[in-house]
Structures are given as C-alpha cells and as structure tokens.
Amino acid sequence: MSQKVVFLGATRGMGRALARLLAARGDVLCLLGRQADDLARSAADLEAYGESYGARAVAGTALCDLEQPATFAPALEAAERLLSRPDLVVVSAGVFAPQDALEDDPALAARLLAVDFTNTVLFCEEARKRLLAQGGGTLCVFSSVAGDRGRKPVAIYGAAKAGLSHYLESLDHKYRAAGLRTICVKPGFVRTGMTAGLKEPPFAGDPQDVARRVLRAIDRGEPVVYAPAAWRAVMAVIRALPRQVMRRVDF
C-alpha cells in the first residue's frame, strides 16, 4: 500500500536518493524546500521514477526554509491539504561545514547550530503535533554518527547532531505508544555534494546505499539506523574508547 510522504530535503544528496526509492515504489510525495526552482526540478525527476505506477508521484510542493521557523506551520498545512493525511514526514535537510571554518567564523557556527539543531527540532515539533493529532505516523530524521561521541574534527557539527539524536530518542520513548514512530538516521561519511573535497575515511558510502537502508528502517519502524551499516560497529568501538585515547587520535 502506497504511503503519503512529506519530504523536507528531497532536492539533493541522500534525501534525493530516498525520495526516488519512495516514488519508484508508488508512494506519493509532497516536497518542501526553500527554492521553488529546485522543488520543480525534483518534482519532475520524481514523476519520472513514479511513472510506472500510472499515478502522480508528487502531489505538490511548498516553500519551507529551515532558517525561517515561521515557514514551518504553513508548509505543513499545505502538505496536509495536498496529501489529506500524511503517513510519513522525512527531514534530510541540513548544513555542514568543516571544524576549522566554524571556529574561524562565529556567524557560520551560529547558522549551523540553528539549522541542524534548534530549527530542525522546531520543525519536528510542528510535525509531531500534527501526526499525533491525526492518530499517528512516522517521523524520519537524518542526524549523524558525528553526534555519537565528542571528536576533534566535528566538535561543533557533532554537538548539533548529538542534541538532535537525543531529542529524537526522547520522542521515541515518549510517543511510540501513542502511534508516533520516530526514526533517527545516522549516516557516516557519504559521497554527496556536502562532503565534496573532504578526505574520505574507510567505509565511505553512496547515497543510494543509505537510501535503501533508510527505506527498510522506515518499513520496519526501526528507531535508529546506521548507514552504511559498518558505522554501527565503528561507532560502538569509538564510544568505548577512553578519553585519553580520544585526545591522541584525530578521528
């Protein structure tokens, strides 16, 4: 049975790969994003993926900017009008910058912290209330393995993702019995435009691999998914390392 999906971040990278999988299996999407031309291009792309089902893969689009919390409620209201009763809300949008750049530019650091933590949580709160009001649904949000442990190369970005991961775990504890399934996606290094030019660590993955794992987690209702899968074991080791060791390594 096809699902009705509200998707913030389907225009590029891992979000786009996941949106294509959803469209290809017959799900119907409402795309949210901050640029109308990007949304139009992505909608046309997804229509091609959903063509074999003989129905529109994209019900419509609505402007929504993670730097502008005032856009969240109107965008979700528009999505509800287009989809009637959404089953799934996906948030894959966010920003990234290297640690050195964030340390040199407090304004950039403030922007990243606002988008990746504060405003993402505010968007999720708006979506959470609406899903619970209709009797339940699934909220799938992209965090990062960077939030699993304090690490030198991602001190600021990792702090934002750590806060986001803890928030999503708390939602799962509090509302799963009420019908809200919360899924926290923790990608490791993935080859996207966001990571272009960065040195690849071992176990680097592709957006398509991440999308397949996330889709399986959505269908199964798994609260946490690491992608690529090897990162679950990698981060288990990293979390167990003594602080003295973490001070000496650059990971």
PDB file of C-alpha atoms in Angstrom, residues 18 21 25 183 209-222 225-226 229:
ATOM      1  CA  LEU A  18      15.497   8.214  -0.720  1.00  0.00           C
ATOM      2  CA  LEU A  21      13.060   4.999  -3.966  1.00  0.00           C
ATOM      3  CA  ARG A  25       7.509   2.008  -5.355  1.00  0.00           C
ATOM      4  CA  ILE A 183      13.437   7.048  13.206  1.00  0.00           C
ATOM      5  CA  ASP A 209      23.114   2.585  -0.221  1.00  0.00           C
ATOM      6  CA  VAL A 210      21.974   4.917   2.550  1.00  0.00           C
ATOM      7  CA  ALA A 211      18.548   5.312   0.947  1.00  0.00           C
ATOM      8  CA  ARG A 212      17.982   1.555   0.761  1.00  0.00           C
ATOM      9  CA  ARG A 213      18.846   1.108   4.443  1.00  0.00           C
ATOM     10  CA  VAL A 214      16.655   4.023   5.496  1.00  0.00           C
ATOM     11  CA  LEU A 215      13.697   2.754   3.496  1.00  0.00           C
ATOM     12  CA  ARG A 216      13.996  -0.629   5.185  1.00  0.00           C
ATOM     13  CA  ALA A 217      14.129   1.064   8.606  1.00  0.00           C
ATOM     14  CA  ILE A 218      11.009   3.109   7.775  1.00  0.00           C
ATOM     15  CA  ASP A 219       9.084  -0.011   6.777  1.00  0.00           C
ATOM     16  CA  ARG A 220      10.208  -1.893   9.888  1.00  0.00           C
ATOM     17  CA  GLY A 221       9.871   1.046  12.280  1.00  0.00           C
ATOM     18  CA  GLU A 222      13.481   0.747  13.470  1.00  0.00           C
ATOM     19  CA  VAL A 225      19.644   3.166  11.594  1.00  0.00           C
ATOM     20  CA  TYR A 226      23.365   3.492  10.803  1.00  0.00           C
ATOM     21  CA  ALA A 229      25.891  -0.487   8.130  1.00  0.00           C
TER      22      ALA A 229
END
